Short mmCIF file of C-alpha atoms and ligand atoms in Angstrom, two decimals:
data_model
loop_
_atom_site.label_atom_id
_atom_site.label_comp_id
_atom_site.label_asym_id
_atom_site.label_seq_id
_atom_site.Cartn_x
_atom_site.Cartn_y
_atom_site.Cartn_z
CA UNK A 753 -29.91 12.67 17.79
CA UNK A 754 -32.10 15.08 19.73
CA UNK A 755 -34.28 13.94 22.61
CA UNK A 756 -37.51 14.28 20.60
CA UNK A 757 -36.16 12.40 17.60
CA UNK A 758 -35.49 9.03 19.16
CA UNK A 759 -35.28 5.94 16.96
CA UNK A 760 -38.94 5.07 17.51
CA UNK A 761 -40.14 8.44 16.22
CA UNK A 762 -37.78 8.26 13.26
CA UNK A 763 -38.97 4.84 12.18
CA UNK A 764 -42.65 5.67 12.77
CA UNK A 765 -42.32 8.75 10.55
CA UNK A 766 -40.44 6.80 7.89
CA UNK A 767 -43.15 4.14 7.87
CA UNK A 768 -45.87 6.79 7.66
CA UNK A 769 -44.48 8.31 4.46
CA UNK A 770 -46.73 6.93 1.74
CA UNK A 771 -44.68 6.53 -1.42
CA UNK A 772 -47.66 5.96 -3.72
CA UNK A 773 -49.50 9.01 -2.38
CA UNK A 774 -46.35 11.15 -2.67
CA UNK A 775 -45.81 10.00 -6.27
CA UNK A 776 -49.45 10.71 -7.17
CA UNK A 777 -48.93 14.29 -6.05
CA UNK A 778 -45.60 14.58 -7.86
CA UNK A 779 -47.11 13.20 -11.09
CA UNK A 780 -50.10 15.57 -10.78
CA UNK A 781 -47.79 18.59 -10.42
CA UNK A 782 -45.26 17.60 -13.09
CA UNK A 783 -48.13 16.73 -15.46
CA UNK A 784 -49.21 20.36 -15.74
CA UNK A 785 -46.77 22.53 -17.71
CA UNK A 786 -45.87 25.64 -15.71
CA UNK A 787 -43.15 27.74 -17.31
CA UNK A 788 -42.42 30.83 -15.21
CA UNK A 789 -45.30 33.36 -15.31
CA UNK A 790 -47.73 30.53 -16.22
CA UNK A 791 -47.92 28.51 -13.00
CA UNK A 792 -51.59 29.37 -12.39
CA UNK A 793 -52.99 25.99 -13.43
CA UNK A 794 -50.52 23.93 -11.43
CA UNK A 795 -51.06 26.20 -8.41
CA UNK A 796 -54.81 25.50 -8.71
CA UNK A 797 -54.00 21.79 -8.87
CA UNK A 798 -51.81 21.93 -5.76
CA UNK A 799 -54.54 23.84 -3.93
CA UNK A 800 -57.16 21.25 -4.90
CA UNK A 801 -54.90 18.34 -3.84
CA UNK A 802 -54.38 20.00 -0.45
CA UNK A 803 -58.10 20.79 -0.03
CA UNK A 804 -59.01 17.22 -0.92
CA UNK A 805 -56.63 16.17 1.85
CA UNK A 806 -58.58 18.36 4.27
CA UNK A 807 -56.13 21.25 4.62
CA UNK A 808 -57.21 24.88 4.77
CA UNK A 809 -55.78 26.59 1.71
CA UNK A 810 -55.31 30.30 1.13
CA UNK A 811 -54.57 31.84 -2.26
CA UNK A 812 -52.83 35.17 -1.68
CA UNK A 813 -52.27 37.00 -4.96
CA UNK A 814 -48.89 38.20 -3.74
CA UNK A 815 -48.49 40.66 -6.57
CA UNK A 816 -49.19 38.26 -9.45
CA UNK A 817 -52.85 37.78 -10.29
CA UNK A 818 -52.25 35.30 -13.09
CA UNK A 819 -51.05 32.78 -10.55
CA UNK A 820 -52.00 33.37 -6.93
CA UNK A 821 -49.70 31.64 -4.44
CA UNK A 822 -50.77 28.57 -2.47
CA UNK A 823 -50.62 28.55 1.33
CA UNK A 824 -51.65 25.58 3.49
CA UNK A 825 -51.27 25.18 7.20
CA UNK A 826 -51.42 22.52 9.84
CA UNK A 827 -51.54 23.85 13.38
CA UNK A 828 -51.56 21.65 16.48
CA UNK A 829 -53.20 24.41 18.52
CA UNK A 830 -50.41 24.00 21.08
CA UNK A 831 -47.96 26.87 21.50
CA UNK A 832 -44.76 26.27 19.58
CA UNK A 833 -42.81 27.26 16.52
CA UNK A 834 -44.04 27.19 12.94
CA UNK A 835 -41.82 25.52 10.36
CA UNK A 836 -42.44 26.65 6.79
CA UNK A 837 -41.85 24.62 3.63
CA UNK A 838 -41.49 26.91 0.61
CA UNK A 839 -41.22 25.99 -3.04
CA UNK A 840 -41.62 27.44 -6.51
CA UNK A 841 -44.09 25.85 -8.92
CA UNK A 842 -42.67 27.43 -12.05
CA UNK A 843 -40.15 25.72 -14.29
CA UNK A 844 -37.61 27.02 -16.79
CA UNK A 845 -38.84 27.61 -20.34
CA UNK A 846 -37.85 24.40 -22.09
CA UNK A 847 -39.94 21.90 -24.09
CA UNK A 848 -42.41 20.10 -21.80
CA UNK A 849 -41.53 16.55 -20.74
CA UNK A 850 -44.51 14.67 -19.27
CA UNK A 851 -44.09 12.74 -16.01
CA UNK A 852 -43.17 9.06 -15.92
CA UNK A 853 -41.81 6.70 -13.28
CA UNK A 854 -39.48 3.92 -14.35
CA UNK A 855 -37.34 1.59 -12.23
CA UNK A 856 -37.60 3.75 -9.14
CA UNK A 857 -36.79 7.01 -10.92
CA UNK A 858 -39.21 9.79 -11.75
CA UNK A 859 -38.74 11.85 -14.91
CA UNK A 860 -40.40 14.98 -16.28
CA UNK A 861 -40.36 18.76 -16.37
CA UNK A 862 -39.76 20.20 -12.94
CA UNK A 863 -39.38 16.92 -11.08
CA UNK A 864 -35.91 18.02 -9.94
CA UNK A 865 -36.56 21.76 -9.91
CA UNK A 866 -38.72 21.59 -7.84
CA UNK A 867 -42.11 19.92 -8.07
CA UNK A 868 -40.74 16.63 -6.73
CA UNK A 869 -39.52 18.48 -3.64
CA UNK A 870 -42.87 20.23 -3.23
CA UNK A 871 -44.67 16.87 -3.41
CA UNK A 872 -42.32 15.59 -0.68
CA UNK A 873 -43.15 18.64 1.47
CA UNK A 874 -46.88 18.01 0.94
CA UNK A 875 -46.37 14.42 2.04
CA UNK A 876 -44.51 15.62 5.14
CA UNK A 877 -47.48 17.76 6.19
CA UNK A 878 -49.88 14.84 5.69
CA UNK A 879 -47.64 12.58 7.77
CA UNK A 880 -47.38 15.14 10.58
CA UNK A 881 -51.14 15.65 10.75
CA UNK A 882 -52.32 12.07 10.27
CA UNK A 883 -49.78 10.61 12.70
CA UNK A 884 -50.28 13.39 15.25
CA UNK A 885 -46.49 13.63 15.41
CA UNK A 886 -46.09 17.32 16.19
CA UNK A 887 -45.83 17.92 19.93
CA UNK A 888 -46.56 21.64 19.47
CA UNK A 889 -46.56 24.47 16.95
CA UNK A 890 -47.40 23.90 13.33
CA UNK A 891 -46.26 23.77 9.74
CA UNK A 892 -47.03 26.00 6.77
CA UNK A 893 -46.56 25.19 3.10
CA UNK A 894 -46.14 28.03 0.62
CA UNK A 895 -45.76 27.66 -3.14
CA UNK A 896 -45.45 30.33 -5.80
CA UNK A 897 -44.50 31.40 -9.33
CA UNK A 898 -41.89 33.89 -10.69
CA UNK A 899 -38.78 32.11 -9.42
CA UNK A 900 -36.82 31.20 -12.52
CA UNK A 901 -34.81 33.99 -14.17
CA UNK A 902 -34.83 35.65 -16.59
CA UNK A 903 -38.63 35.17 -16.91
CA UNK A 904 -39.31 35.67 -13.21
CA UNK A 905 -37.90 38.23 -10.80
CA UNK A 906 -38.55 36.62 -7.42
CA UNK A 907 -41.19 39.24 -6.69
CA UNK A 908 -43.96 36.83 -5.72
CA UNK A 909 -42.01 35.24 -2.90
CA UNK A 910 -40.84 38.71 -1.88
CA UNK A 911 -44.51 39.74 -1.64
CA UNK A 912 -45.37 36.65 0.39
CA UNK A 913 -42.58 37.54 2.81
CA UNK A 914 -43.67 41.20 2.95
CA UNK A 915 -47.28 40.08 3.58
CA UNK A 916 -46.17 38.01 6.56
CA UNK A 917 -46.32 34.49 5.13
CA UNK A 918 -43.17 33.60 7.05
CA UNK A 919 -42.73 30.84 9.61
CA UNK A 920 -40.15 30.80 12.39
CA UNK A 921 -37.82 28.99 9.99
CA UNK A 922 -37.99 27.73 6.42
CA UNK A 923 -36.97 24.63 4.48
CA UNK A 924 -36.74 24.84 0.68
CA UNK A 925 -36.71 21.56 -1.28
CA UNK A 926 -34.35 22.56 -4.10
CA UNK A 927 -32.09 19.84 -5.52
CA UNK A 928 -29.28 20.52 -3.08
CA UNK A 929 -28.31 17.90 -0.54
CA UNK A 930 -24.53 17.45 -0.36
CA UNK A 931 -24.14 19.94 2.49
CA UNK A 932 -26.13 21.88 5.03
CA UNK A 933 -25.78 25.42 3.67
CA UNK A 934 -25.19 27.97 6.42
CA UNK A 935 -24.16 30.83 4.19
CA UNK A 936 -24.74 32.12 0.69
CA UNK A 937 -23.24 34.99 -1.24
CA UNK A 938 -25.42 37.76 -2.59
CA UNK A 939 -25.53 38.06 -6.36
CA UNK A 940 -26.26 40.74 -8.92
CA UNK A 941 -26.11 40.57 -12.71
CA UNK A 942 -25.10 43.69 -14.54
CA UNK A 943 -25.31 44.93 -18.10
CA UNK A 944 -23.28 48.05 -18.80
CA UNK A 945 -23.72 50.24 -21.89
CA UNK A 946 -20.98 52.65 -22.90
CA UNK A 947 -22.19 55.07 -25.57
CA UNK A 948 -21.07 58.25 -27.32
CA UNK A 949 -22.91 60.99 -29.19
CA UNK A 950 -23.26 60.88 -32.97
CA UNK A 951 -23.33 58.15 -35.58
CA UNK A 952 -20.94 55.35 -36.34
CA UNK A 953 -18.41 56.65 -38.90
CA UNK A 954 -15.29 55.74 -40.86
CA UNK A 955 -12.06 56.04 -38.93
CA UNK A 956 -10.60 58.58 -41.42
CA UNK A 957 -13.84 60.56 -41.78
CA UNK A 958 -13.79 61.83 -38.22
CA UNK A 959 -14.04 58.46 -36.48
CA UNK A 960 -10.62 58.78 -34.87
CA UNK A 961 -11.66 62.06 -33.24
CA UNK A 962 -14.70 60.57 -31.51
CA UNK A 963 -14.63 59.46 -27.86
CA UNK A 964 -13.74 55.75 -28.02
CA UNK A 965 -16.32 53.53 -26.42
CA UNK A 966 -13.87 50.66 -26.79
CA UNK A 967 -11.13 52.47 -24.83
CA UNK A 968 -13.71 53.41 -22.22
CA UNK A 969 -14.82 49.78 -22.00
CA UNK A 970 -11.20 48.67 -21.67
CA UNK A 971 -10.65 51.18 -18.86
CA UNK A 972 -13.75 49.95 -17.13
CA UNK A 973 -12.66 46.32 -17.41
CA UNK A 974 -9.27 47.29 -15.96
CA UNK A 975 -10.98 48.98 -12.99
CA UNK A 976 -13.21 45.95 -12.53
CA UNK A 977 -10.15 43.69 -12.51
CA UNK A 978 -8.42 45.92 -9.95
CA UNK A 979 -11.49 45.81 -7.73
CA UNK A 980 -11.76 42.05 -8.15
CA UNK A 981 -8.15 41.73 -6.97
CA UNK A 982 -9.14 43.69 -3.85
CA UNK A 983 -12.25 41.55 -3.38
CA UNK A 984 -10.08 38.44 -3.40
CA UNK A 985 -9.02 39.44 0.11
CA UNK A 986 -12.61 39.31 1.41
CA UNK A 987 -12.95 35.62 2.17
CA UNK A 988 -15.52 33.68 4.18
CA UNK A 989 -14.35 30.25 5.45
CA UNK A 990 -17.38 28.50 3.92
CA UNK A 991 -18.64 30.80 1.16
CA UNK A 992 -15.37 31.74 -0.52
CA UNK A 993 -14.66 35.25 -1.74
CA UNK A 994 -16.40 38.31 -3.07
CA UNK A 995 -16.00 38.83 -6.80
CA UNK A 996 -16.63 41.01 -9.80
CA UNK A 997 -16.71 38.94 -12.96
CA UNK A 998 -17.06 39.97 -16.62
CA UNK A 999 -18.61 37.31 -18.85
CA UNK A 1000 -19.09 39.09 -22.16
CA UNK A 1001 -18.12 42.23 -24.06
CA UNK A 1002 -19.36 43.41 -27.44
CA UNK A 1003 -18.52 46.42 -29.53
CA UNK A 1004 -17.81 47.49 -33.06
CA UNK A 1005 -18.89 46.46 -36.51
CA UNK A 1006 -15.67 46.53 -38.52
CA UNK A 1007 -11.96 47.30 -38.23
CA UNK A 1008 -11.97 50.90 -39.49
CA UNK A 1009 -15.28 52.19 -38.17
CA UNK A 1010 -15.75 54.14 -34.93
CA UNK A 1011 -18.60 52.48 -33.00
CA UNK A 1012 -21.12 54.26 -30.80
CA UNK A 1013 -21.75 51.54 -28.30
CA UNK A 1014 -20.06 48.95 -26.13
CA UNK A 1015 -21.93 46.47 -23.99
CA UNK A 1016 -20.54 44.31 -21.23
CA UNK A 1017 -22.15 41.88 -18.83
CA UNK A 1018 -21.10 40.09 -15.70
CA UNK A 1019 -21.83 39.34 -12.07
CA UNK A 1020 -21.02 40.82 -8.68
CA UNK A 1021 -21.09 38.48 -5.68
CA UNK A 1022 -20.72 39.60 -2.09
CA UNK A 1023 -20.53 38.14 1.38
CA UNK A 1024 -22.81 38.57 4.38
CA UNK A 1025 -21.87 41.78 6.18
CA UNK A 1026 -21.70 43.77 2.96
CA UNK A 1027 -24.89 45.44 1.73
CA UNK A 1028 -26.67 45.80 -1.60
CA UNK A 1029 -26.48 49.60 -1.27
CA UNK A 1030 -22.71 49.59 -0.68
CA UNK A 1031 -22.06 47.19 -3.54
CA UNK A 1032 -24.25 49.14 -5.95
CA UNK A 1033 -22.75 52.48 -4.88
CA UNK A 1034 -19.20 51.24 -5.41
CA UNK A 1035 -20.14 49.90 -8.87
CA UNK A 1036 -21.83 53.12 -9.99
CA UNK A 1037 -18.90 55.23 -8.80
CA UNK A 1038 -16.55 53.33 -11.10
CA UNK A 1039 -18.89 53.84 -14.06
CA UNK A 1040 -19.23 57.57 -13.58
CA UNK A 1041 -15.46 58.05 -13.05
CA UNK A 1042 -14.67 56.27 -16.34
CA UNK A 1043 -17.45 58.15 -18.18
CA UNK A 1044 -15.99 61.48 -17.06
CA UNK A 1045 -12.43 60.50 -18.01
CA UNK A 1046 -13.40 59.26 -21.48
CA UNK A 1047 -16.16 61.64 -22.59
CA UNK A 1048 -18.62 58.77 -22.95
CA UNK A 1049 -21.94 58.02 -21.32
CA UNK A 1050 -22.06 54.90 -19.18
CA UNK A 1051 -25.21 53.50 -17.72
CA UNK A 1052 -26.05 50.09 -16.31
CA UNK A 1053 -28.74 47.69 -15.24
CA UNK A 1054 -27.52 46.37 -11.92
CA UNK A 1055 -30.04 43.66 -11.16
CA UNK A 1056 -29.83 42.19 -7.69
CA UNK A 1057 -30.93 38.53 -7.66
CA UNK A 1058 -30.66 37.94 -3.94
CA UNK A 1059 -28.84 39.39 -0.96
CA UNK A 1060 -26.16 37.48 0.97
CA UNK A 1061 -27.14 35.61 4.11
CA UNK A 1062 -25.78 33.53 6.93
CA UNK A 1063 -27.52 31.41 9.57
CA UNK A 1064 -26.29 30.13 12.94
CA UNK A 1065 -24.88 26.62 13.09
CA UNK A 1066 -26.02 26.29 16.71
CA UNK A 1067 -29.54 27.65 16.04
CA UNK A 1068 -32.68 25.57 16.53
CA UNK A 1069 -33.31 25.08 12.80
CA UNK A 1070 -29.87 23.72 11.96
CA UNK A 1071 -29.82 21.47 15.02
CA UNK A 1072 -33.33 20.16 14.29
CA UNK A 1073 -32.54 19.61 10.63
CA UNK A 1074 -29.24 17.85 11.38
CA UNK A 1075 -30.98 15.60 13.91
CA UNK A 1076 -33.59 14.73 11.28
CA UNK A 1077 -30.96 14.12 8.60
CA UNK A 1078 -28.76 11.93 10.76
CA UNK A 1079 -31.83 10.13 12.12
CA UNK A 1080 -32.78 8.99 8.62
CA UNK A 1081 -29.32 8.43 7.16
CA UNK A 1082 -27.09 7.67 10.14
CA UNK A 1083 -24.67 10.42 9.11
CA UNK A 1084 -24.37 14.12 9.82
CA UNK A 1085 -24.43 16.41 6.80
CA UNK A 1086 -21.30 18.56 6.55
CA UNK A 1087 -21.97 22.28 6.84
CA UNK A 1088 -21.08 24.42 3.85
CA UNK A 1089 -22.14 27.18 1.51
CA UNK A 1090 -24.96 27.34 -1.00
CA UNK A 1091 -23.34 27.69 -4.42
CA UNK A 1092 -26.36 29.37 -6.04
CA UNK A 1093 -28.83 31.99 -4.86
CA UNK A 1094 -32.40 30.96 -4.21
CA UNK A 1095 -35.47 32.05 -2.27
CA UNK A 1096 -33.80 30.94 0.98
CA UNK A 1097 -31.59 34.04 0.73
CA UNK A 1098 -34.76 36.17 0.71
CA UNK A 1099 -36.28 34.45 3.74
CA UNK A 1100 -33.12 35.14 5.76
CA UNK A 1101 -32.25 38.58 4.41
CA UNK A 1102 -35.78 40.02 4.04
CA UNK A 1103 -37.86 37.71 6.26
CA UNK A 1104 -35.42 37.65 9.15
CA UNK A 1105 -35.73 33.91 9.78
CA UNK A 1106 -33.27 31.05 9.21
CA UNK A 1107 -33.70 29.00 6.03
CA UNK A 1108 -32.10 25.80 4.77
CA UNK A 1109 -32.18 24.64 1.18
CA UNK A 1110 -32.38 20.87 1.15
CA UNK A 1111 -34.07 18.64 -1.38
CA UNK A 1112 -33.76 15.39 -3.25
CA UNK A 1113 -30.51 14.30 -4.85
CA UNK A 1114 -31.99 14.93 -8.29
CA UNK A 1115 -30.37 15.55 -11.65
CA UNK A 1116 -30.88 17.65 -14.75
CA UNK A 1117 -32.27 20.90 -13.35
CA UNK A 1118 -32.60 23.47 -16.16
CA UNK A 1119 -32.44 20.76 -18.84
CA UNK A 1120 -35.03 18.55 -20.57
CA UNK A 1121 -33.58 15.54 -18.74
CA UNK A 1122 -34.75 16.04 -15.17
CA UNK A 1123 -34.76 12.90 -13.08
CA UNK A 1124 -35.19 12.16 -9.41
CA UNK A 1125 -34.95 8.84 -7.54
CA UNK A 1126 -38.26 8.04 -5.85
CA UNK A 1127 -36.31 7.00 -2.74
CA UNK A 1128 -34.97 10.55 -2.52
CA UNK A 1129 -38.48 12.03 -2.52
CA UNK A 1130 -39.44 9.63 0.26
CA UNK A 1131 -36.30 10.53 2.21
CA UNK A 1132 -36.96 14.28 1.89
CA UNK A 1133 -40.55 13.84 3.11
CA UNK A 1134 -39.25 12.06 6.23
CA UNK A 1135 -36.49 14.63 6.84
CA UNK A 1136 -38.99 17.50 6.53
CA UNK A 1137 -41.49 15.89 8.91
CA UNK A 1138 -38.76 15.03 11.43
CA UNK A 1139 -37.23 18.51 11.27
CA UNK A 1140 -40.67 19.92 12.10
CA UNK A 1141 -41.08 17.54 15.05
CA UNK A 1142 -37.75 18.65 16.53
CA UNK A 1143 -38.07 22.34 15.62
CA UNK A 1144 -41.72 23.09 16.44
CA UNK A 1145 -41.57 21.44 19.87
CA UNK A 1146 -39.66 24.46 21.12
CA UNK A 1147 -37.92 22.26 23.64
CA UNK A 1148 -34.61 23.20 25.20
CA UNK A 1149 -34.20 26.61 23.51
ZN1 ZN B 1923 -35.63 25.66 -8.23
#
């Protein structure tokens, strides 16, 4: 445990977390439906909860007027680092499930992903301010829309980062808590269309003489497989390997008709050290080579979700977070990789600051059965507040 996080501080913070107040906030947020691109009303609610608590709240549009982001700060006025808590207020587009709390478990749309985590972060800021726990520096809470794909494109958090709403480090309360993620692969989804001139036609009425989009697709898949075999050699000890994966292929209407189009979709994942430009360039080169060889046209949407990232295990954020985690649980969290991409990738890759995704041990993200133990929300609030106490103090770095 770090010097600042002695047992007294840990237990005082844990006692200061107000479960009823935290749950009120969580219920208020979950109670307002907010499918991606429609988080305006819940953002207004979060802003009013924070204002009622006496926090200064900013509402930067950040490129999406329908739902301006929410930014709240608590600053001690003493020189030190700023720790940022960042969350998305939008949920996936599934039927709305209203909030309810039963036998110590909270249910409802977005409680796991990630309104419960945002409520915990709000509670952490209250605890830090009301208990005067922060020796120096400050905390900033940011919340936004446009996270969940395919409805959102991550552009609102990108705008927040570009507009300078970035602390010295970031915590993101997604439902991930089995390791301390130090690294994450970059990810792009692609949709490739192979087409030829002319109409679909019978095999014996000229069809056999047409460029075959199916052969071209097969060639492309072979090249992809060969590249994937090469990528297998690029391995990170925590994050695994780079990959090129094909998940679906469609072409043709019937057995003796020459089709005009083939479509295939998949993902490309890469490790820190590689770049989006290099990965995209390599992909496009393969497409144009196969198009030339087969007399077809091949074009693609190559949609980058997030870039790869890696943060230092011995940096101030990881050490502060681990001290906070072990202070509340008695155990150190093993370091590892983040299996999915999230906004933390953007804070590291585009914002240039370390970010850790850590939230409640919640279930059912992206289903209608989201559930989160109340004790986990309380634990996350304490871990967030304690991480800030260790990190913002700027001691010993
Ligand atoms: Zn999420």
